[in-house]
């Protein structure tokens, strides 16, 4: 979108557009017997269809706000989970207790974006540039911006946050927005939407189509809400004392130093594997409105994104044991299960007056397994994609890898604390001192 353009994108129909896929306009591919439609057609956008719909697990947030980093090419959204929400938050939503309202849960998600290409020119011949750093608010746009002769907006939301803003040199900016990716790349049998995360736009912040759909939902843009705060910073965004990064490739810029950054996980409806093949991961989260009911289920666990907790360290007498029918490992012997056990499980055990073992480091195996459950994380905890640990309140559950224990000892006077099975979540994150999550992908 030209940085000084004053017109809204046209709404003319566009044939054969896909969220992730642009299929050929020839004969329809053979249908899949399970889904009723072939994989290459799952997210097809044609002139006969209306708009995209977000139906992923994220709730609409209270007090949502956005921070755009021009240097890091990220858009960080944070807000409060609405009171009464009972759904399961997905892996890419990093949660914590709100600092001002401890009984409320604050979530943070980060998306990759494009920023202005300084080598480009506007229609008026002016150098393209990013909007000035400062505070703005969502101010206009549409939920379905069709492609034009200038750009393939793809029917995705176009969320303006700069409307008639006069900059320091007198230049008036308007029409700066979050919108769809515009570019595509050939993969397998078709063309797929492909976001170039870097300085490649005409001033707007391009996003993956599924991400801008989720963003519109998070801030209430999809139900007409305006005035969500948007803060634009020139440098890297910062969160909990570290630079903000996101797990998406960079084009034409340098990402923050890994030891000083949090790399947020992200999701894609259709993801590119490292070998060039495609993976339809979360097709129901973002779909063309007339096809949502025919979408297959998510290929990956929505709570973990296909990640598993960091390698556990079993104490002497215990061995890593995979629970039947799962990929979950626990430390167990023939008689006992190694902890730690959640505070809720310990409280329940104590209330049952079952003896001193309630506060012990291990429980009888059958009782411990019943209390723990067979999920990736113990019942009542959640998986944290930033650290690769299961979180109970704001504590990460161990036992922790030996290298981290020794690193903890070097920075902490108490070996007993470092040898413990519960660490503060942010202490663990600091000790890891590396950008990728400790977890490993199942794919």
Short mmCIF file of C-alpha atoms in Angstrom, two decimals:
data_model
loop_
_atom_site.label_atom_id
_atom_site.label_comp_id
_atom_site.label_asym_id
_atom_site.label_seq_id
_atom_site.Cartn_x
_atom_site.Cartn_y
_atom_site.Cartn_z
CA UNK A 1 0.00 0.00 0.00
CA UNK A 2 1.59 3.35 -0.95
CA UNK A 3 2.47 5.20 2.23
CA UNK A 4 0.72 8.38 1.11
CA UNK A 5 -2.21 6.73 -0.66
CA UNK A 6 -5.61 8.03 0.43
CA UNK A 7 -7.96 5.49 -1.10
CA UNK A 8 -9.22 2.27 0.40
CA UNK A 9 -8.41 -0.97 -1.47
CA UNK A 10 -11.03 -1.87 -4.06
CA UNK A 11 -13.43 -4.73 -3.35
CA UNK A 12 -13.51 -6.33 -6.82
CA UNK A 13 -13.58 -10.16 -6.75
CA UNK A 14 -10.46 -12.17 -7.40
CA UNK A 15 -10.46 -15.74 -8.73
CA UNK A 16 -8.36 -18.61 -7.41
CA UNK A 17 -6.88 -16.92 -4.32
CA UNK A 18 -5.92 -19.07 -1.36
CA UNK A 19 -4.84 -18.51 2.21
CA UNK A 20 -1.59 -20.31 1.73
CA UNK A 21 -2.67 -21.74 -1.63
CA UNK A 22 -3.38 -20.38 -5.10
CA UNK A 23 -4.47 -23.37 -7.15
CA UNK A 24 -4.78 -23.44 -10.91
CA UNK A 25 -8.12 -22.49 -12.45
CA UNK A 26 -8.42 -25.69 -14.47
CA UNK A 27 -10.14 -28.94 -13.61
CA UNK A 28 -10.88 -29.46 -9.94
CA UNK A 29 -8.49 -31.92 -8.23
CA UNK A 30 -9.79 -35.25 -6.98
CA UNK A 31 -11.60 -34.99 -3.65
CA UNK A 32 -10.29 -36.61 -0.51
CA UNK A 33 -12.69 -39.25 0.84
CA UNK A 34 -12.25 -38.10 4.44
CA UNK A 35 -12.50 -34.34 4.02
CA UNK A 36 -14.74 -34.19 0.93
CA UNK A 37 -12.21 -31.92 -0.76
CA UNK A 38 -8.57 -32.35 -1.74
CA UNK A 39 -5.84 -30.84 0.38
CA UNK A 40 -4.85 -28.39 -2.36
CA UNK A 41 -8.40 -27.01 -2.35
CA UNK A 42 -8.82 -26.71 1.42
CA UNK A 43 -8.26 -22.97 1.64
CA UNK A 44 -9.25 -21.94 -1.88
CA UNK A 45 -10.59 -18.43 -2.46
CA UNK A 46 -12.69 -17.85 -5.59
CA UNK A 47 -14.91 -15.11 -6.96
CA UNK A 48 -17.96 -17.04 -5.76
CA UNK A 49 -16.92 -16.99 -2.12
CA UNK A 50 -17.28 -14.23 0.41
CA UNK A 51 -14.77 -13.65 3.15
CA UNK A 52 -12.29 -15.35 5.42
CA UNK A 53 -13.24 -16.41 8.91
CA UNK A 54 -11.14 -16.86 12.03
CA UNK A 55 -12.34 -19.74 14.19
CA UNK A 56 -9.20 -20.57 16.11
CA UNK A 57 -8.97 -20.97 19.88
CA UNK A 58 -7.87 -17.42 20.77
CA UNK A 59 -10.54 -15.32 22.52
CA UNK A 60 -11.20 -11.66 21.81
CA UNK A 61 -8.97 -9.84 24.28
CA UNK A 62 -9.81 -7.12 26.78
CA UNK A 63 -7.62 -4.00 26.66
CA UNK A 64 -5.76 -5.27 23.60
CA UNK A 65 -2.82 -3.23 22.33
CA UNK A 66 -0.24 -3.68 19.58
CA UNK A 67 3.47 -2.84 19.44
CA UNK A 68 5.15 -2.65 16.03
CA UNK A 69 8.94 -2.96 15.83
CA UNK A 70 10.40 -1.46 12.66
CA UNK A 71 13.83 -2.96 13.32
CA UNK A 72 12.67 -6.40 14.45
CA UNK A 73 9.77 -6.74 11.99
CA UNK A 74 7.37 -7.92 14.65
CA UNK A 75 3.88 -7.02 15.81
CA UNK A 76 3.31 -7.93 19.45
CA UNK A 77 -0.29 -8.09 20.68
CA UNK A 78 -1.06 -8.22 24.38
CA UNK A 79 -4.32 -8.15 26.28
CA UNK A 80 -6.37 -9.76 29.04
CA UNK A 81 -8.25 -13.02 28.67
CA UNK A 82 -11.93 -12.13 29.11
CA UNK A 83 -13.52 -12.99 32.42
CA UNK A 84 -15.44 -16.25 32.12
CA UNK A 85 -13.35 -17.65 29.25
CA UNK A 86 -12.98 -21.40 29.79
CA UNK A 87 -11.34 -22.52 26.55
CA UNK A 88 -7.79 -23.84 26.17
CA UNK A 89 -5.32 -21.21 25.00
CA UNK A 90 -3.08 -22.30 22.10
CA UNK A 91 0.68 -22.77 22.32
CA UNK A 92 1.56 -19.44 20.68
CA UNK A 93 -0.31 -17.44 23.34
CA UNK A 94 2.23 -16.83 26.10
CA UNK A 95 0.33 -16.33 29.34
CA UNK A 96 1.11 -14.82 32.72
CA UNK A 97 -0.67 -13.17 35.63
CA UNK A 98 -1.37 -9.51 34.91
CA UNK A 99 0.87 -7.23 36.98
CA UNK A 100 -1.98 -4.84 37.89
CA UNK A 101 -4.79 -7.39 38.14
CA UNK A 102 -3.19 -10.61 39.44
CA UNK A 103 -6.44 -12.55 39.15
CA UNK A 104 -6.55 -11.86 35.41
CA UNK A 105 -4.50 -13.68 32.77
CA UNK A 106 -2.52 -11.59 30.31
CA UNK A 107 -1.55 -13.18 27.01
CA UNK A 108 1.01 -12.09 24.47
CA UNK A 109 1.33 -13.20 20.85
CA UNK A 110 3.86 -12.05 18.26
CA UNK A 111 3.49 -12.02 14.48
CA UNK A 112 6.11 -11.53 11.74
CA UNK A 113 5.52 -8.44 9.59
CA UNK A 114 6.97 -6.52 6.65
CA UNK A 115 7.95 -2.85 6.81
CA UNK A 116 8.75 -0.16 4.25
CA UNK A 117 11.30 -0.69 1.50
CA UNK A 118 13.38 2.52 1.47
CA UNK A 119 14.34 1.92 -2.19
CA UNK A 120 10.72 2.16 -3.35
CA UNK A 121 8.73 5.22 -4.40
CA UNK A 122 5.12 6.20 -3.86
CA UNK A 123 2.75 7.01 -6.72
CA UNK A 124 3.67 10.65 -6.18
CA UNK A 125 7.36 9.87 -6.58
CA UNK A 126 8.23 10.34 -2.92
CA UNK A 127 10.61 7.94 -1.16
CA UNK A 128 8.75 5.19 0.68
CA UNK A 129 9.32 5.28 4.41
CA UNK A 130 7.86 3.85 7.57
CA UNK A 131 5.48 5.85 9.68
CA UNK A 132 7.14 7.87 12.42
CA UNK A 133 7.61 6.04 15.72
CA UNK A 134 4.87 7.04 18.11
CA UNK A 135 1.42 6.15 19.37
CA UNK A 136 -1.50 5.55 17.01
CA UNK A 137 -4.85 3.74 17.08
CA UNK A 138 -6.79 1.57 14.65
CA UNK A 139 -8.91 3.97 12.66
CA UNK A 140 -10.41 2.37 9.55
CA UNK A 141 -10.24 -0.39 6.97
CA UNK A 142 -12.24 -3.43 5.98
CA UNK A 143 -12.50 -7.10 6.88
CA UNK A 144 -12.28 -8.13 3.22
CA UNK A 145 -9.83 -6.22 1.03
CA UNK A 146 -9.84 -7.69 -2.47
CA UNK A 147 -6.86 -7.54 -4.78
CA UNK A 148 -6.32 -4.59 -7.09
CA UNK A 149 -4.05 -3.96 -10.07
CA UNK A 150 -1.41 -2.77 -7.61
CA UNK A 151 -1.49 -5.46 -4.95
CA UNK A 152 -3.04 -8.84 -4.12
CA UNK A 153 -4.74 -8.13 -0.80
CA UNK A 154 -6.49 -11.49 -1.14
CA UNK A 155 -9.75 -10.71 0.63
CA UNK A 156 -8.06 -10.53 4.02
CA UNK A 157 -8.60 -7.79 6.62
CA UNK A 158 -7.07 -4.37 6.03
CA UNK A 159 -6.66 -2.75 9.47
CA UNK A 160 -5.63 0.89 9.25
CA UNK A 161 -3.86 2.52 12.17
CA UNK A 162 -2.58 5.70 10.50
CA UNK A 163 -5.31 8.03 9.23
CA UNK A 164 -4.45 11.62 8.22
CA UNK A 165 -1.37 11.83 10.42
CA UNK A 166 0.88 14.85 9.82
CA UNK A 167 4.54 14.05 10.40
CA UNK A 168 7.25 16.40 11.59
CA UNK A 169 8.18 17.48 8.05
CA UNK A 170 4.56 18.20 7.15
CA UNK A 171 3.99 15.03 5.13
CA UNK A 172 0.49 13.65 5.68
CA UNK A 173 0.27 9.89 6.03
CA UNK A 174 -2.88 7.82 5.74
CA UNK A 175 -3.86 4.29 4.79
CA UNK A 176 -1.00 2.63 6.71
CA UNK A 177 -2.35 -0.73 7.79
CA UNK A 178 -1.88 -4.35 8.76
CA UNK A 179 -2.93 -6.46 5.76
CA UNK A 180 -2.33 -9.71 3.87
CA UNK A 181 1.04 -10.88 2.51
CA UNK A 182 0.64 -9.89 -1.20
CA UNK A 183 3.48 -12.15 -2.41
CA UNK A 184 3.41 -15.87 -3.19
CA UNK A 185 5.81 -18.68 -3.97
CA UNK A 186 5.58 -21.93 -5.92
CA UNK A 187 5.35 -25.03 -3.73
CA UNK A 188 4.43 -28.51 -4.91
CA UNK A 189 1.33 -28.27 -7.14
CA UNK A 190 0.39 -24.63 -6.65
CA UNK A 191 1.22 -21.13 -5.51
CA UNK A 192 1.15 -20.38 -1.80
CA UNK A 193 0.91 -17.09 0.03
CA UNK A 194 4.37 -16.27 1.33
CA UNK A 195 5.11 -13.41 3.69
CA UNK A 196 8.48 -11.74 3.16
CA UNK A 197 9.38 -10.58 6.65
CA UNK A 198 11.62 -7.61 6.08
CA UNK A 199 11.79 -4.10 4.54
CA UNK A 200 9.76 -4.92 1.42
CA UNK A 201 6.45 -3.01 1.62
CA UNK A 202 5.23 0.43 0.55
CA UNK A 203 4.80 1.50 4.16
CA UNK A 204 2.18 -0.93 5.44
CA UNK A 205 2.79 -3.97 7.64
CA UNK A 206 2.13 -7.07 5.59
CA UNK A 207 1.22 -10.20 7.52
CA UNK A 208 0.32 -13.78 6.75
CA UNK A 209 -3.38 -13.97 5.92
CA UNK A 210 -4.15 -16.21 8.88
CA UNK A 211 -2.30 -13.85 11.22
CA UNK A 212 -4.14 -10.72 10.16
CA UNK A 213 -7.41 -12.65 10.55
CA UNK A 214 -6.47 -13.56 14.10
CA UNK A 215 -5.30 -10.03 14.82
CA UNK A 216 -8.67 -8.64 13.67
CA UNK A 217 -10.38 -11.04 16.06
CA UNK A 218 -8.10 -10.31 19.03
CA UNK A 219 -8.68 -6.55 18.92
CA UNK A 220 -12.39 -6.75 18.01
CA UNK A 221 -11.90 -5.24 14.54
CA UNK A 222 -14.03 -8.06 13.14
CA UNK A 223 -17.01 -6.79 15.15
CA UNK A 224 -16.45 -3.13 14.33
CA UNK A 225 -14.23 -2.04 17.22
CA UNK A 226 -11.81 0.80 16.50
CA UNK A 227 -9.24 2.79 18.48
CA UNK A 228 -7.08 -0.14 19.62
CA UNK A 229 -3.73 1.41 20.66
CA UNK A 230 -0.79 0.82 18.30
CA UNK A 231 2.72 1.82 19.40
CA UNK A 232 5.43 1.99 16.74
CA UNK A 233 9.04 1.72 17.92
CA UNK A 234 12.12 2.26 15.76
CA UNK A 235 14.31 -0.35 17.49
CA UNK A 236 13.65 -3.86 18.69
CA UNK A 237 10.56 -4.36 20.81
CA UNK A 238 11.29 -5.41 24.41
CA UNK A 239 9.43 -7.80 26.72
CA UNK A 240 10.52 -8.96 30.18
CA UNK A 241 13.95 -7.45 29.65
CA UNK A 242 14.67 -9.17 26.35
CA UNK A 243 14.31 -8.22 22.71
CA UNK A 244 11.28 -9.63 20.90
CA UNK A 245 11.72 -12.00 17.96
CA UNK A 246 9.43 -14.52 16.30
CA UNK A 247 10.04 -17.94 14.77
CA UNK A 248 9.84 -16.86 11.13
CA UNK A 249 12.63 -16.27 8.57
CA UNK A 250 14.14 -12.81 8.08
CA UNK A 251 14.69 -11.17 4.69
CA UNK A 252 17.06 -8.23 4.39
CA UNK A 253 17.56 -7.45 8.07
CA UNK A 254 19.42 -8.78 11.10
CA UNK A 255 17.44 -10.43 13.88
CA UNK A 256 18.27 -9.59 17.51
CA UNK A 257 21.12 -11.44 19.18
CA UNK A 258 19.74 -14.79 20.27
CA UNK A 259 21.12 -14.65 23.82
CA UNK A 260 19.20 -11.44 24.46
CA UNK A 261 15.91 -12.29 22.79
CA UNK A 262 12.70 -14.16 23.33
CA UNK A 263 11.77 -16.01 20.16
CA UNK A 264 7.98 -16.31 20.21
CA UNK A 265 6.37 -19.31 18.55
CA UNK A 266 3.97 -18.77 15.70
CA UNK A 267 1.40 -20.80 13.79
CA UNK A 268 0.42 -21.21 10.16
CA UNK A 269 -2.62 -22.71 8.50
CA UNK A 270 -0.30 -24.04 5.81
CA UNK A 271 3.37 -24.21 6.84
CA UNK A 272 6.46 -24.68 4.70
CA UNK A 273 8.66 -27.51 5.93
CA UNK A 274 12.43 -27.19 5.73
CA UNK A 275 12.52 -29.71 2.86
CA UNK A 276 10.20 -27.51 0.75
CA UNK A 277 7.07 -29.59 1.26
CA UNK A 278 3.88 -28.29 2.82
CA UNK A 279 2.11 -29.13 6.06
CA UNK A 280 -1.56 -28.29 6.59
CA UNK A 281 -1.29 -27.62 10.32
CA UNK A 282 -4.27 -25.57 11.53
CA UNK A 283 -6.74 -25.34 8.61
CA UNK A 284 -9.81 -24.70 10.76
CA UNK A 285 -8.27 -21.70 12.50
CA UNK A 286 -8.49 -19.59 9.33
CA UNK A 287 -10.70 -20.56 6.44
CA UNK A 288 -12.83 -19.20 3.64
CA UNK A 289 -16.26 -18.71 5.21
CA UNK A 290 -18.21 -21.12 2.97
CA UNK A 291 -15.71 -23.94 3.53
CA UNK A 292 -15.05 -23.77 7.26
CA UNK A 293 -17.33 -26.69 8.07
CA UNK A 294 -15.39 -28.99 5.71
CA UNK A 295 -11.94 -28.20 7.09
CA UNK A 296 -10.02 -31.13 8.59
CA UNK A 297 -8.97 -30.95 12.23
CA UNK A 298 -5.64 -29.47 13.26
CA UNK A 299 -2.73 -31.76 12.46
CA UNK A 300 -0.82 -30.61 15.55
CA UNK A 301 -1.90 -30.39 19.18
CA UNK A 302 -3.30 -26.89 19.62
CA UNK A 303 -1.89 -26.58 23.14
CA UNK A 304 1.69 -27.48 22.19
CA UNK A 305 1.94 -26.83 18.45
CA UNK A 306 3.65 -30.20 18.01
CA UNK A 307 6.32 -29.39 20.59
CA UNK A 308 7.17 -31.57 23.55
CA UNK A 309 8.68 -30.52 26.88
CA UNK A 310 12.43 -30.37 27.30
CA UNK A 311 14.28 -33.61 28.04
CA UNK A 312 13.63 -34.68 31.61
CA UNK A 313 16.39 -35.75 34.00
CA UNK A 314 15.50 -38.82 36.01
CA UNK A 315 16.93 -39.29 39.48
CA UNK A 316 18.79 -42.48 40.43
CA UNK A 317 16.39 -45.41 40.61
CA UNK A 318 14.02 -43.91 38.01
CA UNK A 319 14.01 -44.24 34.21
CA UNK A 320 12.30 -42.25 31.47
CA UNK A 321 9.06 -44.06 30.68
CA UNK A 322 6.61 -43.29 27.87
CA UNK A 323 2.99 -43.44 28.94
CA UNK A 324 1.01 -45.99 26.90
CA UNK A 325 -0.67 -44.49 23.82
CA UNK A 326 1.07 -41.10 24.21
CA UNK A 327 4.34 -39.34 23.46
CA UNK A 328 4.55 -38.20 27.08
CA UNK A 329 7.53 -39.34 29.16
CA UNK A 330 7.73 -39.52 32.94
CA UNK A 331 10.39 -40.68 35.37
CA UNK A 332 9.20 -43.89 37.00
CA UNK A 333 10.33 -47.11 38.64
CA UNK A 334 8.28 -50.27 38.90
CA UNK A 335 6.76 -48.96 42.14
CA UNK A 336 7.04 -45.18 42.20
CA UNK A 337 6.58 -42.05 40.07
CA UNK A 338 9.07 -39.19 40.35
CA UNK A 339 7.72 -35.68 40.91
CA UNK A 340 7.42 -32.80 41.07
CA UNK A 341 3.69 -32.88 41.62
CA UNK A 342 1.48 -29.87 41.15
CA UNK A 343 0.44 -27.79 44.13
CA UNK A 344 -3.19 -28.72 43.47
CA UNK A 345 -2.35 -32.44 43.46
CA UNK A 346 -0.37 -32.11 46.71
CA UNK A 347 -3.25 -30.21 48.33
CA UNK A 348 -5.73 -32.89 47.27
CA UNK A 349 -3.43 -35.65 48.50
CA UNK A 350 -3.05 -33.89 51.86
CA UNK A 351 -6.81 -33.39 52.18
CA UNK A 352 -7.22 -37.14 51.78
CA UNK A 353 -4.89 -37.67 54.77
CA UNK A 354 -2.76 -40.13 52.87
CA UNK A 355 0.38 -39.63 54.86
CA UNK A 356 3.79 -38.02 54.61
CA UNK A 357 4.43 -39.09 51.03
CA UNK A 358 2.14 -36.25 49.83
CA UNK A 359 5.06 -33.84 50.24
CA UNK A 360 7.67 -36.30 49.03
CA UNK A 361 9.67 -36.28 45.79
CA UNK A 362 7.95 -39.47 44.60
CA UNK A 363 4.54 -41.09 44.96
CA UNK A 364 3.31 -44.66 44.52
CA UNK A 365 3.23 -45.16 40.77
CA UNK A 366 -0.49 -45.82 40.21
CA UNK A 367 -1.56 -43.02 42.53
CA UNK A 368 0.92 -40.58 40.98
CA UNK A 369 -0.11 -41.37 37.43
CA UNK A 370 -3.78 -40.93 38.30
CA UNK A 371 -3.03 -37.53 39.82
CA UNK A 372 -0.78 -36.46 36.95
CA UNK A 373 -2.89 -37.50 33.98
CA UNK A 374 -1.57 -38.57 30.57
CA UNK A 375 -1.28 -35.16 28.89
CA UNK A 376 2.04 -33.66 27.87
CA UNK A 377 1.94 -31.58 31.06
CA UNK A 378 0.52 -32.61 34.45
CA UNK A 379 -3.15 -31.92 35.00
CA UNK A 380 -3.72 -28.26 35.94
CA UNK A 381 -0.50 -26.96 34.33
CA UNK A 382 0.20 -25.65 30.84
CA UNK A 383 2.98 -26.00 28.31
CA UNK A 384 5.14 -22.90 27.85
CA UNK A 385 6.55 -22.69 24.34
CA UNK A 386 9.09 -20.05 25.39
CA UNK A 387 10.93 -22.32 27.82
CA UNK A 388 9.80 -25.80 26.82
CA UNK A 389 8.60 -26.42 30.39
CA UNK A 390 5.30 -27.21 32.08
CA UNK A 391 4.15 -24.26 34.19
CA UNK A 392 2.35 -24.50 37.54
CA UNK A 393 1.28 -20.96 38.43
CA UNK A 394 4.48 -19.13 37.47
CA UNK A 395 6.83 -21.98 38.36
CA UNK A 396 8.47 -24.26 35.81
CA UNK A 397 8.42 -27.92 36.73
CA UNK A 398 11.63 -29.96 36.49
CA UNK A 399 13.71 -31.92 37.00
CA UNK A 400 15.95 -29.74 34.85
CA UNK A 401 18.81 -30.73 32.53
CA UNK A 402 22.20 -30.99 34.20
CA UNK A 403 23.77 -28.18 32.13
CA UNK A 404 21.08 -25.76 33.35
CA UNK A 405 21.51 -26.94 36.93
CA UNK A 406 25.24 -26.25 36.78
CA UNK A 407 24.63 -22.89 35.13
CA UNK A 408 22.18 -22.12 37.94
CA UNK A 409 24.79 -23.05 40.55
CA UNK A 410 27.29 -20.66 38.97
CA UNK A 411 24.81 -17.80 39.25
CA UNK A 412 23.13 -18.75 42.54
CA UNK A 413 24.61 -19.32 45.99
CA UNK A 414 22.19 -22.14 46.80
CA UNK A 415 22.88 -25.52 45.20
CA UNK A 416 19.79 -26.87 46.96
CA UNK A 417 17.67 -24.33 45.07
CA UNK A 418 19.29 -25.25 41.77
CA UNK A 419 18.85 -28.96 42.43
CA UNK A 420 15.17 -28.39 43.17
CA UNK A 421 12.38 -29.39 40.83
CA UNK A 422 10.62 -26.02 40.77
CA UNK A 423 12.16 -22.86 39.30
CA UNK A 424 10.68 -19.47 38.68
CA UNK A 425 9.63 -19.43 35.06
CA UNK A 426 11.60 -16.29 34.20
CA UNK A 427 14.72 -17.55 36.01
CA UNK A 428 14.59 -20.63 33.79
CA UNK A 429 14.17 -18.46 30.69
CA UNK A 430 17.16 -16.36 31.71
CA UNK A 431 19.34 -19.41 32.39
CA UNK A 432 18.59 -20.89 28.99
CA UNK A 433 20.21 -17.86 27.31
CA UNK A 434 19.32 -18.94 23.84
CA UNK A 435 16.72 -17.98 21.30
CA UNK A 436 15.11 -21.27 20.19
CA UNK A 437 12.68 -22.97 22.55
CA UNK A 438 14.18 -25.98 24.29
CA UNK A 439 11.38 -28.13 22.96
CA UNK A 440 11.77 -30.02 19.70
CA UNK A 441 9.24 -30.35 16.91
CA UNK A 442 7.53 -33.67 16.34
CA UNK A 443 7.35 -33.20 12.55
#
